[in-house]
Coordinates of C-alpha atoms in Angstrom, one line a residue:
M1 CA 0.0 0.0 0.0
N2 CA 1.2 3.5 -0.9
P3 CA 0.0 5.5 2.1
Y4 CA 0.2 8.8 0.3
R5 CA -1.9 7.5 -2.6
Y6 CA -4.3 6.2 0.0
F7 CA -4.6 9.7 1.4
I8 CA -5.1 11.2 -2.1
G9 CA -8.1 8.9 -2.3
E10 CA -9.4 10.1 1.1
I11 CA -8.9 13.7 0.0
E12 CA -10.8 13.2 -3.2
A13 CA -13.6 11.5 -1.3
A14 CA -13.8 14.4 1.1
L15 CA -13.9 16.9 -1.8
G16 CA -16.6 14.8 -3.5
A17 CA -18.7 15.1 -0.3
M18 CA -18.2 18.8 -0.4
Q19 CA -19.3 18.9 -4.0
A20 CA -22.4 16.8 -3.1
A21 CA -23.2 19.3 -0.4
G22 CA -22.9 22.2 -2.8
E23 CA -19.8 23.6 -1.1
L24 CA -17.8 23.2 -4.3
P25 CA -18.6 23.2 -8.0
P26 CA -19.8 19.8 -9.3
V27 CA -17.0 19.5 -11.9
L28 CA -13.4 19.9 -10.8
D29 CA -10.1 18.4 -12.0
F30 CA -8.4 16.5 -9.2
S31 CA -5.4 15.3 -11.3
A32 CA -3.0 17.9 -9.8
L33 CA -3.7 17.0 -6.1
T34 CA -0.7 15.7 -4.1
A35 CA -0.3 14.1 -0.8
E36 CA 3.3 13.9 0.4
P37 CA 5.5 14.1 3.5
P38 CA 5.9 17.8 4.7
R39 CA 9.4 19.2 4.3
D40 CA 9.6 19.7 8.0
P41 CA 8.4 16.5 9.9
A42 CA 7.3 18.8 12.8
H43 CA 4.4 19.9 10.6
G44 CA 2.9 16.5 10.5
D45 CA 2.9 13.3 8.3
I46 CA 0.8 14.3 5.2
A47 CA 0.8 17.6 3.4
T48 CA -1.7 18.3 0.5
N49 CA -2.0 21.1 -2.0
A50 CA -5.7 20.4 -2.7
A51 CA -7.1 23.7 -1.7
M52 CA -4.4 25.6 -3.6
V53 CA -4.9 23.8 -6.9
L54 CA -8.7 23.9 -6.8
S55 CA -9.1 27.5 -5.7
K56 CA -9.3 29.2 -9.1
A57 CA -11.6 26.6 -10.6
A58 CA -13.8 26.6 -7.5
G59 CA -13.9 30.5 -7.3
K60 CA -13.0 30.4 -3.6
K61 CA -10.0 31.4 -1.5
P62 CA -7.6 28.6 -0.8
R63 CA -7.9 28.9 3.0
D64 CA -11.7 28.8 2.8
I65 CA -11.5 25.5 0.9
A66 CA -8.7 24.2 3.2
E67 CA -10.6 24.9 6.4
A68 CA -13.8 23.1 5.2
L69 CA -11.8 20.2 3.8
L70 CA -9.8 19.8 7.0
V71 CA -13.0 19.3 9.0
R72 CA -13.9 16.4 6.8
L73 CA -10.4 14.9 6.8
K74 CA -10.3 15.0 10.6
A75 CA -13.3 12.6 10.6
N76 CA -11.0 9.9 9.2
P77 CA -10.1 7.7 12.2
D78 CA -6.5 7.5 11.1
V79 CA -6.1 11.3 11.3
V80 CA -5.4 12.6 14.9
D81 CA -4.8 16.3 14.1
G82 CA -4.4 18.8 11.3
A83 CA -3.8 22.4 10.5
V84 CA -4.1 24.8 7.6
A85 CA -0.7 26.4 6.8
G86 CA 0.3 29.5 4.8
P87 CA -2.1 30.4 2.0
G88 CA -3.9 27.1 2.1
F89 CA -1.8 24.0 2.5
I90 CA -3.1 21.3 4.8
N91 CA -0.9 19.3 7.1
L92 CA -2.2 16.1 8.7
K93 CA -1.0 14.2 11.7
V94 CA -1.7 10.5 11.3
R95 CA -2.0 7.8 14.1
D96 CA 1.1 5.9 14.9
A97 CA -0.8 2.7 14.5
F98 CA -1.4 3.5 10.8
W99 CA 2.3 3.7 10.2
R100 CA 3.0 0.5 12.1
A101 CA 0.5 -1.2 9.9
R102 CA 2.5 -0.1 6.9
L103 CA 5.5 -1.8 8.5
G104 CA 3.4 -4.9 8.6
D105 CA 2.8 -4.5 4.9
C106 CA 6.5 -4.4 4.3
L107 CA 7.2 -7.5 6.5
A108 CA 4.5 -9.5 4.7
A109 CA 5.8 -8.5 1.2
G110 CA 9.5 -8.9 1.8
I111 CA 11.6 -7.4 -1.0
G112 CA 8.5 -7.2 -3.1
Y113 CA 7.4 -4.3 -0.9
G114 CA 6.9 -1.3 -3.1
D115 CA 5.7 -3.3 -6.1
S116 CA 3.0 -1.2 -7.7
T117 CA 0.2 -1.4 -10.3
V118 CA 0.4 2.3 -11.2
G119 CA 1.8 1.2 -14.6
A120 CA -1.3 -0.9 -15.2
G121 CA 0.6 -3.2 -17.6
K122 CA 1.2 -0.4 -20.1
K123 CA 3.9 -1.2 -22.7
V124 CA 7.0 0.9 -22.5
N125 CA 10.1 0.7 -24.7
V126 CA 13.4 1.8 -23.0
E127 CA 16.2 2.1 -25.5
Y128 CA 19.6 2.7 -24.1
V129 CA 23.4 2.4 -24.7
S130 CA 22.9 2.1 -28.5
A131 CA 26.6 3.0 -29.0
N132 CA 27.9 2.9 -32.5
P133 CA 29.6 -0.5 -33.0
T134 CA 32.9 1.1 -33.9
G135 CA 34.8 0.4 -30.7
P136 CA 34.5 -0.7 -27.0
L137 CA 32.1 1.0 -24.6
H138 CA 33.5 3.9 -22.7
V139 CA 32.5 5.4 -19.3
A140 CA 29.9 7.7 -20.8
H141 CA 28.2 4.7 -22.3
A142 CA 28.4 3.1 -18.9
R143 CA 26.4 5.9 -17.4
G144 CA 23.7 5.6 -20.1
A145 CA 23.6 1.8 -19.6
V146 CA 23.1 2.1 -15.9
V147 CA 20.5 4.9 -16.1
G148 CA 18.6 3.0 -18.7
D149 CA 18.7 -0.4 -17.0
A150 CA 17.7 1.0 -13.6
L151 CA 14.9 3.0 -15.2
A152 CA 13.6 -0.1 -16.9
N153 CA 13.8 -2.1 -13.7
L154 CA 12.0 0.7 -11.8
L155 CA 9.2 0.8 -14.4
L156 CA 8.9 -3.0 -14.1
K157 CA 8.5 -2.6 -10.3
A158 CA 5.9 0.0 -10.9
G159 CA 3.8 -2.3 -13.0
Y160 CA 4.7 -1.4 -16.6
D161 CA 5.3 -4.0 -19.3
V162 CA 8.9 -3.0 -20.2
T163 CA 11.1 -3.9 -23.2
K164 CA 14.8 -3.1 -23.0
E165 CA 16.3 -2.3 -26.4
Y166 CA 19.6 -1.5 -28.1
Y167 CA 19.7 0.2 -31.5
I168 CA 22.7 -0.8 -33.5
N169 CA 23.8 2.1 -35.7
D170 CA 25.3 -0.2 -38.4
A171 CA 24.5 1.9 -41.4
G172 CA 26.1 5.0 -42.7
A173 CA 29.5 6.6 -43.0
Q174 CA 30.9 5.7 -39.6
V175 CA 30.7 1.9 -40.2
D176 CA 32.3 2.4 -43.6
I177 CA 35.2 4.1 -41.8
L178 CA 35.2 1.1 -39.4
G179 CA 35.5 -1.2 -42.4
R180 CA 38.4 0.7 -43.8
S181 CA 40.1 0.9 -40.4
T182 CA 39.7 -2.9 -40.0
Y183 CA 41.2 -3.5 -43.5
L184 CA 44.3 -1.6 -42.4
R185 CA 44.7 -3.7 -39.3
Y186 CA 44.0 -6.8 -41.3
K187 CA 46.9 -6.0 -43.6
E188 CA 49.1 -5.2 -40.5
A189 CA 48.2 -8.7 -39.1
L190 CA 49.5 -10.2 -42.4
G191 CA 52.8 -8.5 -42.0
E192 CA 52.4 -5.3 -43.9
D193 CA 53.9 -2.1 -42.5
I194 CA 50.9 0.3 -42.4
G195 CA 52.8 3.2 -40.8
D196 CA 50.8 5.9 -39.0
I197 CA 47.0 5.5 -39.0
P198 CA 45.7 8.0 -41.5
G199 CA 43.5 10.8 -40.4
G200 CA 39.8 10.0 -40.5
L201 CA 40.3 6.3 -39.5
Y202 CA 39.8 4.8 -36.0
P203 CA 43.3 4.6 -34.4
G204 CA 42.5 2.5 -31.3
E205 CA 44.5 -0.6 -30.8
Y206 CA 41.3 -2.6 -30.2
L207 CA 41.1 -3.1 -34.0
K208 CA 44.4 -5.0 -34.0
D209 CA 42.6 -8.0 -32.5
V210 CA 39.8 -7.6 -35.1
G211 CA 42.2 -7.5 -37.9
A212 CA 44.2 -10.4 -36.6
A213 CA 41.1 -12.5 -36.2
L214 CA 40.1 -11.8 -39.8
A215 CA 43.5 -12.6 -41.1
K216 CA 43.4 -15.9 -39.2
R217 CA 40.1 -16.7 -40.8
D218 CA 40.6 -15.6 -44.4
G219 CA 44.4 -15.4 -44.8
A220 CA 45.4 -13.1 -47.7
R221 CA 42.1 -13.4 -49.5
W222 CA 41.3 -9.7 -49.5
I223 CA 44.7 -8.3 -50.3
D224 CA 44.9 -6.4 -53.6
K225 CA 41.1 -6.7 -54.0
P226 CA 39.1 -3.6 -54.8
E227 CA 37.4 -1.8 -51.9
A228 CA 34.0 -2.7 -53.3
D229 CA 34.8 -6.4 -52.7
W230 CA 36.4 -6.2 -49.2
L231 CA 34.6 -3.3 -47.6
P232 CA 31.3 -5.1 -46.9
E233 CA 33.2 -8.1 -45.4
M234 CA 35.4 -5.9 -43.2
R235 CA 32.5 -3.9 -42.0
A236 CA 30.3 -6.9 -41.2
F237 CA 33.1 -8.8 -39.4
A238 CA 34.2 -5.8 -37.4
I239 CA 30.6 -5.0 -36.3
S240 CA 29.9 -8.6 -35.4
T241 CA 33.2 -8.8 -33.3
L242 CA 32.7 -5.5 -31.6
M243 CA 29.1 -6.1 -30.8
A244 CA 30.1 -9.4 -29.2
E245 CA 32.5 -7.5 -27.0
I246 CA 29.9 -4.8 -26.2
K247 CA 27.4 -7.5 -25.2
E248 CA 30.1 -9.1 -23.0
D249 CA 30.8 -5.9 -21.2
L250 CA 27.1 -5.2 -20.7
A251 CA 26.7 -8.6 -19.3
T252 CA 29.5 -8.0 -16.8
L253 CA 27.9 -4.8 -15.8
G254 CA 24.7 -6.7 -15.2
V255 CA 22.8 -5.3 -18.2
D256 CA 20.6 -7.8 -20.1
I257 CA 19.0 -6.2 -23.1
A258 CA 16.2 -8.2 -24.7
V259 CA 16.1 -6.7 -28.2
Y260 CA 18.9 -5.6 -30.5
S261 CA 17.6 -3.7 -33.5
S262 CA 19.8 -3.1 -36.6
E263 CA 19.6 0.2 -38.5
R264 CA 21.0 -1.5 -41.6
A265 CA 18.3 -4.2 -41.5
L266 CA 15.6 -1.5 -40.9
V267 CA 16.7 0.4 -44.0
E268 CA 17.0 -2.7 -46.1
S269 CA 13.5 -3.7 -45.1
G270 CA 12.0 -0.6 -46.7
A271 CA 11.0 0.9 -43.3
V272 CA 12.3 4.3 -44.1
D273 CA 10.2 4.4 -47.3
R274 CA 7.1 3.4 -45.4
A275 CA 7.7 6.1 -42.8
F276 CA 8.2 8.6 -45.6
E277 CA 5.0 7.6 -47.2
A278 CA 3.1 7.8 -43.8
L279 CA 4.3 11.4 -43.3
G280 CA 3.5 12.3 -47.0
K281 CA -0.1 11.1 -46.5
Q282 CA -0.4 13.7 -43.7
G283 CA 0.9 16.5 -45.9
L284 CA 4.1 16.7 -43.8
I285 CA 6.6 16.4 -46.6
Y286 CA 7.5 19.2 -49.1
Q287 CA 10.3 20.4 -51.3
G288 CA 11.8 23.7 -50.1
R289 CA 14.9 25.6 -49.0
L290 CA 16.1 26.3 -45.5
E291 CA 17.7 29.4 -44.2
P292 CA 21.4 29.0 -43.2
P293 CA 21.9 28.1 -39.5
K294 CA 22.8 31.0 -37.2
G295 CA 26.6 31.6 -37.3
K296 CA 27.1 30.1 -40.7
A297 CA 28.8 32.2 -43.3
P298 CA 27.1 32.3 -46.7
D299 CA 29.9 30.4 -48.4
D300 CA 29.7 27.7 -45.8
W301 CA 26.0 26.9 -46.6
E302 CA 24.6 24.9 -49.4
D303 CA 21.5 26.6 -50.6
R304 CA 19.5 24.0 -52.4
E305 CA 16.0 22.6 -52.7
Q306 CA 15.6 19.7 -50.3
T307 CA 13.0 17.1 -49.2
L308 CA 11.8 18.5 -45.8
F309 CA 9.7 17.4 -42.9
R310 CA 7.4 20.0 -41.4
A311 CA 8.9 19.7 -37.9
T312 CA 7.9 23.2 -37.0
R313 CA 4.3 22.1 -36.8
F314 CA 5.2 19.9 -33.9
G315 CA 7.4 22.3 -31.8
D316 CA 10.8 22.2 -33.6
E317 CA 12.6 25.4 -34.5
V318 CA 13.0 24.6 -38.2
D319 CA 11.8 22.0 -40.7
R320 CA 14.3 19.1 -41.2
P321 CA 15.9 17.5 -44.2
L322 CA 15.0 13.9 -44.9
K323 CA 17.3 13.3 -47.9
K324 CA 21.0 14.1 -48.5
S325 CA 22.3 15.7 -51.7
D326 CA 23.2 12.3 -53.1
G327 CA 19.5 11.2 -52.7
G328 CA 20.1 8.9 -49.8
W329 CA 18.2 9.1 -46.5
T330 CA 19.5 11.3 -43.7
Y331 CA 20.2 9.8 -40.3
F332 CA 17.1 11.7 -39.1
A333 CA 15.0 9.9 -41.7
N334 CA 16.3 6.5 -40.5
D335 CA 15.6 7.5 -36.9
I336 CA 12.0 8.4 -37.7
A337 CA 11.6 5.0 -39.3
Y338 CA 13.0 3.3 -36.3
H339 CA 10.7 5.0 -33.9
Y340 CA 7.8 4.4 -36.2
D341 CA 8.8 0.7 -36.1
K342 CA 8.7 0.8 -32.3
F343 CA 5.2 2.3 -32.4
Q344 CA 4.0 -0.3 -34.9
R345 CA 5.3 -3.0 -32.5
G346 CA 2.9 -1.6 -29.8
F347 CA 5.1 0.9 -28.0
A348 CA 3.2 4.2 -27.8
D349 CA 5.4 5.1 -24.8
M350 CA 9.1 5.3 -25.7
I351 CA 12.1 6.3 -23.6
D352 CA 15.5 7.0 -25.2
I353 CA 18.7 7.4 -23.1
W354 CA 21.2 9.5 -25.1
G355 CA 24.5 11.1 -24.6
A356 CA 24.6 14.9 -23.8
D357 CA 26.1 15.5 -27.3
H358 CA 22.7 14.7 -28.8
G359 CA 20.9 17.5 -26.9
G360 CA 20.2 19.4 -30.1
Y361 CA 18.5 16.4 -31.6
V362 CA 15.8 16.1 -29.0
K363 CA 13.2 18.5 -30.3
R364 CA 13.2 17.2 -33.8
M365 CA 12.9 13.6 -32.7
K366 CA 10.0 14.4 -30.4
A367 CA 8.4 16.3 -33.2
A368 CA 8.9 13.3 -35.5
V369 CA 7.4 10.8 -33.1
S370 CA 4.3 13.1 -32.5
A371 CA 3.9 13.4 -36.3
I372 CA 4.5 9.8 -37.4
T373 CA 2.2 8.4 -34.7
A374 CA -0.5 11.0 -35.3
G375 CA -0.1 12.2 -31.7
K376 CA -0.7 8.7 -30.2
G377 CA 3.0 8.1 -29.4
A378 CA 5.2 9.9 -26.8
L379 CA 8.9 10.0 -26.6
D380 CA 10.9 11.0 -23.5
V381 CA 14.6 11.5 -23.9
K382 CA 17.0 11.4 -21.0
L383 CA 20.3 13.0 -21.7
C384 CA 23.4 11.7 -19.8
Q385 CA 26.2 14.2 -19.2
L386 CA 29.7 13.0 -19.7
V387 CA 31.7 11.3 -17.0
R388 CA 35.2 12.2 -15.9
V389 CA 37.2 9.4 -14.3
L390 CA 39.5 10.5 -11.5
K391 CA 41.8 8.9 -9.1
N392 CA 42.5 11.0 -5.9
G393 CA 41.2 14.0 -7.8
E394 CA 43.5 13.6 -10.7
L395 CA 42.2 12.8 -14.2
V396 CA 42.8 9.2 -15.2
R397 CA 44.9 8.8 -18.3
M398 CA 43.2 7.5 -21.4
S399 CA 43.3 3.9 -22.3
K400 CA 46.0 3.0 -24.8
R401 CA 43.9 0.2 -26.2
A402 CA 40.9 2.5 -26.8
G403 CA 43.0 5.3 -28.2
T404 CA 41.1 8.2 -26.8
F405 CA 38.9 7.2 -23.9
V406 CA 38.6 5.1 -20.7
T407 CA 36.6 2.0 -21.4
L408 CA 33.8 0.5 -19.5
R409 CA 36.0 -2.6 -19.1
D410 CA 38.7 -0.5 -17.5
L411 CA 36.2 0.8 -15.0
L412 CA 34.7 -2.6 -14.2
D413 CA 38.1 -4.1 -13.7
E414 CA 39.0 -1.3 -11.3
V415 CA 36.0 -1.2 -9.0
G416 CA 33.5 -3.9 -10.1
P417 CA 29.9 -3.7 -11.5
D418 CA 28.0 -3.0 -8.3
V419 CA 30.1 0.0 -7.5
V420 CA 29.8 1.3 -11.1
R421 CA 26.0 0.8 -11.1
F422 CA 25.3 2.4 -7.8
T423 CA 27.7 5.3 -8.1
M424 CA 26.4 6.2 -11.6
L425 CA 23.0 6.7 -10.0
T426 CA 24.0 9.1 -7.3
R427 CA 23.6 12.1 -9.6
K428 CA 20.8 13.1 -11.9
N429 CA 21.5 11.9 -15.4
D430 CA 21.7 15.4 -16.8
A431 CA 24.2 16.6 -14.2
S432 CA 28.0 16.4 -14.9
F433 CA 29.7 13.6 -13.0
D434 CA 33.2 12.9 -11.7
F435 CA 33.7 9.2 -11.0
D436 CA 36.6 9.1 -8.5
L437 CA 38.0 5.6 -8.3
V438 CA 39.3 6.1 -4.7
K439 CA 36.1 7.7 -3.3
A440 CA 33.9 5.1 -5.0
T441 CA 35.6 2.4 -2.9
E442 CA 36.4 4.2 0.4
Q443 CA 34.6 3.2 3.6
S444 CA 32.9 6.4 4.7
R445 CA 29.4 7.9 4.8
D446 CA 30.5 10.1 1.8
N447 CA 30.6 6.9 -0.3
H448 CA 26.9 6.2 -0.8
V449 CA 27.5 2.7 -2.1
W450 CA 29.4 1.6 1.0
Y451 CA 27.1 3.5 3.4
V452 CA 23.9 1.8 2.0
Q453 CA 25.6 -1.6 1.8
Y454 CA 26.8 -1.2 5.3
A455 CA 23.3 -0.5 6.5
H456 CA 22.1 -3.7 4.8
A457 CA 24.9 -5.7 6.3
R458 CA 24.1 -4.3 9.7
T459 CA 20.5 -5.6 9.5
H460 CA 21.8 -9.1 8.9
S461 CA 24.3 -8.7 11.7
V462 CA 21.5 -7.8 14.1
M463 CA 19.6 -11.0 13.0
R464 CA 22.7 -13.1 13.6
Q465 CA 23.2 -11.6 17.0
A466 CA 19.6 -12.3 17.9
A467 CA 19.8 -15.9 16.8
A468 CA 23.0 -16.3 18.8
A469 CA 21.1 -15.0 21.8
G470 CA 18.4 -17.6 21.3
V471 CA 15.8 -15.2 19.9
S472 CA 13.6 -16.5 17.1
T473 CA 13.6 -14.3 14.0
D474 CA 10.8 -16.3 12.3
G475 CA 7.4 -14.8 11.7
L476 CA 8.3 -11.3 12.5
A477 CA 5.3 -10.0 10.6
L478 CA 3.3 -11.2 13.6
A479 CA 5.5 -9.4 16.1
P480 CA 3.7 -6.9 18.5
L481 CA 4.5 -3.8 16.5
D482 CA 2.6 -1.6 18.9
R483 CA 5.7 -1.9 21.2
L484 CA 7.6 0.4 18.8
A485 CA 7.0 3.6 20.5
D486 CA 10.3 5.6 20.7
P487 CA 10.3 8.6 18.3
S488 CA 13.4 7.4 16.5
E489 CA 11.7 4.0 15.9
L490 CA 8.6 5.7 14.6
A491 CA 10.6 8.0 12.4
L492 CA 12.2 5.0 10.8
V493 CA 8.8 3.3 10.4
R494 CA 7.5 6.4 8.5
L495 CA 10.6 6.4 6.3
I496 CA 10.1 2.7 5.4
A497 CA 6.5 3.5 4.6
Q498 CA 7.6 6.1 2.0
W499 CA 9.2 3.4 -0.2
P500 CA 6.0 2.6 -2.3
R501 CA 5.6 6.3 -2.9
Q502 CA 9.3 6.6 -3.9
V503 CA 8.8 3.8 -6.5
E504 CA 5.8 5.3 -8.1
A505 CA 7.1 8.9 -8.1
A506 CA 10.5 8.0 -9.5
A507 CA 8.8 5.7 -12.1
L508 CA 6.3 8.4 -13.2
A509 CA 9.1 11.0 -13.4
H510 CA 11.5 8.6 -15.2
E511 CA 14.2 9.5 -12.6
P512 CA 15.9 6.4 -11.0
H513 CA 18.4 8.6 -9.2
R514 CA 15.6 9.5 -6.7
I515 CA 16.0 6.0 -5.4
A516 CA 19.6 6.6 -4.5
F517 CA 18.8 9.7 -2.5
Y518 CA 16.0 7.8 -0.6
L519 CA 18.3 4.9 0.1
Y520 CA 21.0 7.2 1.5
D521 CA 18.4 8.8 3.8
L522 CA 17.1 5.4 4.9
A523 CA 20.6 4.2 5.6
A524 CA 21.5 7.3 7.5
A525 CA 18.3 7.0 9.7
F526 CA 19.1 3.3 10.4
H527 CA 22.7 4.0 11.3
A528 CA 21.6 6.9 13.6
H529 CA 19.1 4.6 15.3
W530 CA 21.8 2.0 15.7
N531 CA 23.9 4.6 17.5
H532 CA 21.0 5.5 19.8
G533 CA 21.0 1.9 21.0
R534 CA 24.7 2.2 21.8
E535 CA 24.2 5.4 23.8
Q536 CA 20.9 4.3 25.4
P537 CA 20.9 0.6 26.3
G538 CA 17.0 0.6 26.5
L539 CA 16.9 1.2 22.7
R540 CA 19.0 -1.8 21.8
F541 CA 17.4 -4.2 19.4
V542 CA 17.7 -7.2 21.7
I543 CA 16.4 -6.6 25.2
E544 CA 17.0 -9.4 27.6
G545 CA 13.9 -10.4 29.5
D546 CA 11.5 -8.6 27.1
P547 CA 10.9 -10.8 24.1
E548 CA 8.0 -8.7 22.7
V549 CA 10.0 -5.5 22.4
T550 CA 12.9 -7.5 21.0
R551 CA 10.8 -9.1 18.3
A552 CA 9.1 -5.8 17.4
R553 CA 12.5 -4.2 17.0
L554 CA 13.8 -7.1 15.0
A555 CA 10.8 -6.7 12.8
L556 CA 11.8 -3.1 12.2
V557 CA 15.4 -4.1 11.4
Q558 CA 14.1 -6.8 9.0
A559 CA 11.9 -4.2 7.2
V560 CA 14.9 -1.9 6.7
G561 CA 16.8 -4.8 5.1
F562 CA 13.8 -5.6 2.9
V563 CA 13.5 -2.1 1.6
I564 CA 17.2 -1.7 0.9
G565 CA 17.2 -5.1 -0.8
S566 CA 14.2 -4.1 -2.9
A567 CA 15.8 -0.8 -3.9
L568 CA 19.2 -2.4 -4.8
K569 CA 17.3 -5.0 -6.9
V570 CA 16.0 -2.0 -9.0
F571 CA 19.5 -0.8 -9.3
G572 CA 20.8 -4.2 -10.3
V573 CA 23.1 -4.3 -7.3
K574 CA 23.6 -7.3 -5.1
P575 CA 23.0 -6.5 -1.4
V576 CA 25.7 -7.7 0.9
E577 CA 25.0 -9.5 4.2
E578 CA 28.5 -9.0 5.7
M579 CA 31.1 -6.3 5.1
R580 CA 34.6 -7.6 4.4

């Protein structure tokens, strides 16, 4: 049960009663109502904006609505007090027994606590990583992989039907460059001195292995053949080899993507032509000229008639070209076709995780999705800012194998997948991020990974201590929870009860980093409560001679462990039972 969603229902019921009594207009929109914890716990347990958001439509002052609404809410047996604050906010104080019952919900559900039906089985496609198959994944790809995977897991927990997808950009100029770069390494593997890597080709040493593997398989078969003969083979072999490496790195990171879609296969299937035809039928394609982009000199701009998509009708700044000067499709046209393909596969809701360098592409892609789906599809794009890898505050040198960047494999080898996954989620995706290898593994409260894992390990330590003292830890859902009466205990109970709300709110906002912030707060509250027990023996978890209090407190500890375990499952991080 999400207690805050429950109170939204109670608030709506009270408002409905006010409407029936003629105190409010019969038609009002309740969709913007909220029920959430007040910023200051001293103000109560539940705060609602109901009077504020309904004031204008109801034609009444917010405080007048709030005071009348508060009278009805106080009739709820779970509400012990309430007050109108400021211009019309309502703060409610809820019975302790109500919160203890939510602790019982947690104990009954285990790590399934927080599972929600808010998604109602709605299909969602989450596309992430989607790195060009021209080299190994780097740390920026790692951030997108973690954000996308955690978001997909979060949506699953919230009741959505989620498909995880990777779009392989295996068409276009960059994979032709990959093919030529591979051919150079192939000749090198056969003993030819290739000298310095020419400009415009990929210089990373990772292609040495690809070239050597191809030379082993085919010998000198492609030497002295024209490019038209060897380029398709070099390209296909390199893509296949590098995608296998990418999948292996993702698997090590704990990312299991269900669907891999090929851009080349999409184009060859005629999907771009079909998308073009669909836009044309809506009158959204025309021949025209574009003004030069701001900052372009006249001699730097090709003024020509082009095939254009009317993107400005859907919120973009300018209309967008769909064909290049050679008559081939633009990348944008291919991307429209890909998202149309998603829509035709049943995904009206699409989420794309992109690198920050694609920020200028967001508006046009959203415009395209709105157009190609006739307004029935929605695209949310989450941009991930770049990641700097540091060690003791100093920038880590680039990987020689990669040529220009630190690879995901380097990072995984250094700190392990769990640390990578959790640490990448301790900042919002669109905030810049410094990944310090030392700080990510130090044992301090400043290291969120360690601090949360330590809290989980402590819950298991308490259970082991209780078992050693002869206290049964079975059936704690039936413990006398009314014996939890200390303010610090009840504060922890209320924080545990926030978990279902955190799941739903983070899922609806598409923001998995919120879970990291909540986890840190829960861990901090549990560590603080642990310390209270050291300072005040009467607050210890195991009280000799008082089995009821002991079992109630063990139930509280077990619930903390369940919530941390539930949240770490969303993150794809294995919770530890003992710190080593």
